[in-house]
GROMACS .gro file of C-alpha atoms in nm:
model
  231
    1MET     CA    1   0.434   1.741  20.825
    2ILE     CA    2   0.716   1.688  20.579
    3LEU     CA    3   0.674   2.067  20.433
    4SER     CA    4   0.666   2.214  20.790
    5SER     CA    5   0.969   2.004  20.874
    6LEU     CA    6   1.153   2.114  20.564
    7LEU     CA    7   1.043   2.495  20.623
    8ASP     CA    8   1.173   2.448  20.985
    9TYR     CA    9   1.526   2.333  20.845
   10LEU     CA   10   1.544   2.623  20.615
   11ILE     CA   11   1.467   2.866  20.905
   12LEU     CA   12   1.714   2.708  21.101
   13ILE     CA   13   2.001   2.704  20.860
   14ILE     CA   14   1.976   3.088  20.798
   15PRO     CA   15   2.201   3.258  21.074
   16SER     CA   16   2.097   3.543  21.270
   17PRO     CA   17   2.207   3.897  21.194
   18GLY     CA   18   2.572   3.928  21.288
   19VAL     CA   19   2.636   3.560  21.328
   20SER     CA   20   2.861   3.400  21.075
   21PRO     CA   21   2.784   3.055  20.967
   22LEU     CA   22   3.147   2.959  20.986
   23GLN     CA   23   3.114   3.019  21.391
   24ASN     CA   24   3.196   2.674  21.561
   25GLU     CA   25   2.916   2.745  21.820
   26TRP     CA   26   2.655   2.798  21.537
   27GLN     CA   27   2.746   2.502  21.361
   28LEU     CA   28   2.710   2.293  21.685
   29ASN     CA   29   2.362   2.446  21.753
   30LEU     CA   30   2.244   2.393  21.398
   31THR     CA   31   2.361   2.022  21.405
   32THR     CA   32   2.202   1.942  21.745
   33GLN     CA   33   1.873   2.117  21.642
   34LEU     CA   34   1.852   1.922  21.311
   35VAL     CA   35   1.934   1.587  21.469
   36ASP     CA   36   1.683   1.648  21.738
   37ARG     CA   37   1.398   1.749  21.483
   38GLY     CA   38   1.536   1.465  21.242
   39VAL     CA   39   1.276   1.197  21.307
   40ILE     CA   40   0.997   1.425  21.214
   41PRO     CA   41   1.034   1.409  20.830
   42MET     CA   42   1.071   1.020  20.852
   43VAL     CA   43   0.725   1.020  21.040
   44GLY     CA   44   0.566   1.213  20.756
   45ILE     CA   45   0.718   0.992  20.497
   46ALA     CA   46   0.596   0.697  20.666
   47PHE     CA   47   0.248   0.847  20.680
   48LEU     CA   48   0.266   0.929  20.307
   49VAL     CA   49   0.392   0.599  20.183
   50THR     CA   50   0.139   0.410  20.405
   51GLY     CA   51  -0.139   0.614  20.281
   52SER     CA   52  -0.049   0.566  19.931
   53TRP     CA   53  -0.006   0.188  19.987
   54ILE     CA   54  -0.363   0.177  20.134
   55SER     CA   55  -0.520   0.381  19.871
   56ASN     CA   56  -0.373   0.187  19.572
   57ASN     CA   57  -0.482  -0.145  19.771
   58SER     CA   58  -0.823  -0.064  19.856
   59GLY     CA   59  -0.978  -0.147  19.530
   60GLY     CA   60  -1.010  -0.479  19.369
   61SER     CA   61  -0.846  -0.406  19.044
   62LEU     CA   62  -0.471  -0.341  19.020
   63PRO     CA   63  -0.350   0.034  19.049
   64GLU     CA   64  -0.247   0.214  18.753
   65ARG     CA   65   0.114   0.254  18.700
   66LYS     CA   66   0.215   0.622  18.750
   67SER     CA   67   0.509   0.828  18.599
   68SER     CA   68   0.783   0.875  18.879
   69ILE     CA   69   0.754   1.245  18.824
   70THR     CA   70   0.361   1.248  18.928
   71ASP     CA   71   0.426   0.981  19.203
   72LEU     CA   72   0.442   1.159  19.541
   73ARG     CA   73   0.615   0.843  19.674
   74PHE     CA   74   0.897   0.903  19.432
   75TRP     CA   75   0.972   1.244  19.561
   76ALA     CA   76   0.940   1.132  19.923
   77PHE     CA   77   1.189   0.848  19.876
   78LEU     CA   78   1.409   1.084  19.694
   79LEU     CA   79   1.388   1.324  19.970
   80SER     CA   80   1.460   1.053  20.212
   81SER     CA   81   1.788   0.983  20.026
   82LEU     CA   82   1.895   1.337  20.054
   83LEU     CA   83   1.827   1.355  20.419
   84GLY     CA   84   2.018   1.020  20.458
   85LEU     CA   85   2.318   1.201  20.290
   86LEU     CA   86   2.270   1.519  20.502
   87PHE     CA   87   2.278   1.342  20.822
   88LEU     CA   88   2.561   1.114  20.702
   89LEU     CA   89   2.761   1.445  20.639
   90LEU     CA   90   2.663   1.587  20.981
   91VAL     CA   91   2.840   1.302  21.165
   92PRO     CA   92   3.214   1.403  21.078
   93LEU     CA   93   3.098   1.777  21.091
   94HIS     CA   94   2.973   1.761  21.425
   95PHE     CA   95   3.268   1.554  21.579
   96ASN     CA   96   3.514   1.815  21.419
   97ASN     CA   97   3.317   2.109  21.595
   98VAL     CA   98   3.298   1.917  21.929
   99ARG     CA   99   3.671   1.866  21.905
  100ILE     CA  100   3.748   2.241  21.842
  101GLN     CA  101   3.515   2.345  22.089
  102SER     CA  102   3.688   2.108  22.352
  103ASN     CA  103   4.033   2.224  22.258
  104GLN     CA  104   3.918   2.595  22.304
  105ALA     CA  105   3.783   2.515  22.651
  106ILE     CA  106   4.100   2.348  22.761
  107GLU     CA  107   4.302   2.624  22.617
  108GLN     CA  108   4.105   2.881  22.819
  109ILE     CA  109   4.134   2.661  23.140
  110THR     CA  110   4.514   2.646  23.085
  111GLN     CA  111   4.542   3.020  23.047
  112GLN     CA  112   4.342   3.065  23.380
  113ALA     CA  113   4.555   2.823  23.537
  114GLN     CA  114   4.873   3.004  23.437
  115GLN     CA  115   4.713   3.342  23.516
  116ALA     CA  116   4.654   3.212  23.871
  117GLU     CA  117   5.001   3.082  23.910
  118THR     CA  118   5.152   3.406  23.790
  119GLN     CA  119   4.958   3.590  24.059
  120LEU     CA  120   5.071   3.334  24.316
  121GLU     CA  121   5.430   3.395  24.241
  122THR     CA  122   5.374   3.780  24.250
  123GLN     CA  123   5.225   3.747  24.595
  124VAL     CA  124   5.504   3.550  24.711
  125GLN     CA  125   5.777   3.776  24.582
  126GLN     CA  126   5.578   4.061  24.747
  127ILE     CA  127   5.581   3.888  25.076
  128ASP     CA  128   5.928   3.797  25.047
  129THR     CA  129   6.009   4.179  24.985
  130LEU     CA  130   5.819   4.256  25.297
  131LEU     CA  131   6.006   4.036  25.530
  132GLU     CA  132   6.322   4.133  25.364
  133ASP     CA  133   6.268   4.501  25.424
  134PRO     CA  134   6.219   4.590  25.798
  135GLN     CA  135   6.124   4.949  25.693
  136GLN     CA  136   5.819   4.804  25.531
  137LEU     CA  137   5.709   4.611  25.825
  138GLU     CA  138   5.747   4.950  26.036
  139ARG     CA  139   5.540   5.129  25.778
  140LEU     CA  140   5.268   4.850  25.808
  141ASP     CA  141   5.272   4.896  26.205
  142GLN     CA  142   5.241   5.268  26.169
  143ALA     CA  143   4.953   5.250  25.944
  144ILE     CA  144   4.780   5.028  26.198
  145GLU     CA  145   4.867   5.228  26.500
  146SER     CA  146   4.798   5.573  26.345
  147GLY     CA  147   4.426   5.495  26.332
  148GLN     CA  148   4.406   5.599  25.969
  149ALA     CA  149   4.279   5.273  25.856
  150GLN     CA  150   3.923   5.185  25.963
  151GLY     CA  151   3.683   4.899  25.913
  152GLU     CA  152   3.772   4.641  25.677
  153GLN     CA  153   4.093   4.789  25.558
  154LEU     CA  154   4.231   4.791  25.918
  155GLN     CA  155   4.104   4.423  25.954
  156ARG     CA  156   4.318   4.336  25.614
  157LEU     CA  157   4.627   4.522  25.754
  158GLN     CA  158   4.615   4.318  26.079
  159ALA     CA  159   4.550   3.996  25.918
  160LEU     CA  160   4.860   4.078  25.692
  161ARG     CA  161   5.080   4.186  25.982
  162GLU     CA  162   4.980   3.850  26.160
  163GLN     CA  163   5.059   3.651  25.861
  164LEU     CA  164   5.418   3.831  25.811
  165GLN     CA  165   5.492   3.789  26.164
  166ALA     CA  166   5.408   3.389  26.160
  167LEU     CA  167   5.608   3.361  25.835
  168LYS     CA  168   5.895   3.561  25.977
  169THR     CA  169   5.904   3.294  26.276
  170ASP     CA  170   5.878   3.004  26.024
  171PRO     CA  171   6.029   3.068  25.680
  172GLU     CA  172   5.960   2.729  25.550
  173ALA     CA  173   5.581   2.821  25.598
  174ILE     CA  174   5.614   3.040  25.275
  175ALA     CA  175   5.727   2.754  25.073
  176GLN     CA  176   5.493   2.497  25.220
  177ARG     CA  177   5.191   2.753  25.148
  178THR     CA  178   5.306   2.811  24.808
  179GLU     CA  179   5.325   2.457  24.716
  180GLN     CA  180   4.986   2.381  24.863
  181ALA     CA  181   4.832   2.668  24.657
  182GLN     CA  182   5.023   2.532  24.341
  183THR     CA  183   4.877   2.190  24.398
  184GLN     CA  184   4.530   2.333  24.436
  185ILE     CA  185   4.555   2.529  24.120
  186ARG     CA  186   4.674   2.229  23.918
  187SER     CA  187   4.421   1.983  24.079
  188ARG     CA  188   4.138   2.223  23.977
  189ARG     CA  189   4.298   2.260  23.635
  190GLN     CA  190   4.287   1.898  23.584
  191GLU     CA  191   3.926   1.844  23.700
  192LEU     CA  192   3.814   2.130  23.465
  193GLU     CA  193   3.986   1.969  23.177
  194GLN     CA  194   3.852   1.637  23.243
  195ARG     CA  195   3.507   1.772  23.289
  196ALA     CA  196   3.547   1.953  22.941
  197ARG     CA  197   3.673   1.642  22.772
  198THR     CA  198   3.365   1.430  22.942
  199GLU     CA  199   3.112   1.686  22.814
  200ALA     CA  200   3.264   1.698  22.475
  201LEU     CA  201   3.273   1.311  22.441
  202LYS     CA  202   2.886   1.291  22.569
  203ARG     CA  203   2.771   1.561  22.315
  204GLY     CA  204   2.976   1.426  22.022
  205ILE     CA  205   2.836   1.053  22.105
  206ARG     CA  206   2.492   1.170  22.150
  207ILE     CA  207   2.439   1.376  21.842
  208GLY     CA  208   2.694   1.195  21.643
  209LEU     CA  209   2.529   0.856  21.688
  210SER     CA  210   2.188   0.994  21.662
  211SER     CA  211   2.284   1.148  21.324
  212LEU     CA  212   2.425   0.835  21.202
  213LEU     CA  213   2.124   0.632  21.277
  214LEU     CA  214   1.902   0.895  21.105
  215ALA     CA  215   2.152   0.864  20.794
  216ILE     CA  216   2.104   0.493  20.789
  217GLY     CA  217   1.730   0.487  20.840
  218TYR     CA  218   1.665   0.772  20.582
  219SER     CA  219   1.916   0.597  20.329
  220ILE     CA  220   1.732   0.260  20.372
  221ILE     CA  221   1.398   0.396  20.315
  222GLY     CA  222   1.501   0.608  20.006
  223TRP     CA  223   1.706   0.309  19.857
  224MET     CA  224   1.450   0.033  19.889
  225GLY     CA  225   1.157   0.281  19.805
  226LEU     CA  226   1.326   0.395  19.467
  227ARG     CA  227   1.406   0.034  19.391
  228ASN     CA  228   1.062  -0.069  19.420
  229LEU     CA  229   0.928   0.180  19.233
  230SER     CA  230   1.146   0.123  18.944
  231SER     CA  231   1.109  -0.269  18.953
   0.00000   0.00000   0.00000
């Protein structure tokens, strides 16, 4: 169980072709998989130590004292200490990667919101241009009445003419609709940003706390085991 887990860890830390180990997403996935499988070596070490204890105490005579190099328990406790150090180092690494990923997601959301507001401003300017230029309205009427536009295109032109006529009779409606659209964009932006922060916090706490608990468990097993062997 211990050897298979170590082999599994070795396979995990080797990135796929074309994937850089410096990529934030790869490090996050690696940390998650290592932590999710972190308890398996601990179970193997527990079985090894328990089996060794039963073997040493099954006979009536005192067990012979073995050299540390030849004692499997020494290597198991040493491995436990190293794994404790590994999972301890993964805690700040994971939180930093989660922070970077969260910032990238928020930056992308901000850019999308800015693009939406820019498109909205462009549309408002186009509508203002149409309303201020009677010739544009006449061309729109001619395009509809000429019969050249058919199907969905005709429906869009008719809907545009109705909207322009409504806005022409109520100029304040443009400002109201623009304000409503901007409010929706900003509300959506805040919602997505809050969701990104919440997901990052959940992921950071789950993996970070699990990694810290594994570090504590492995360190205690390794430290107490090595101390008992040396006494």
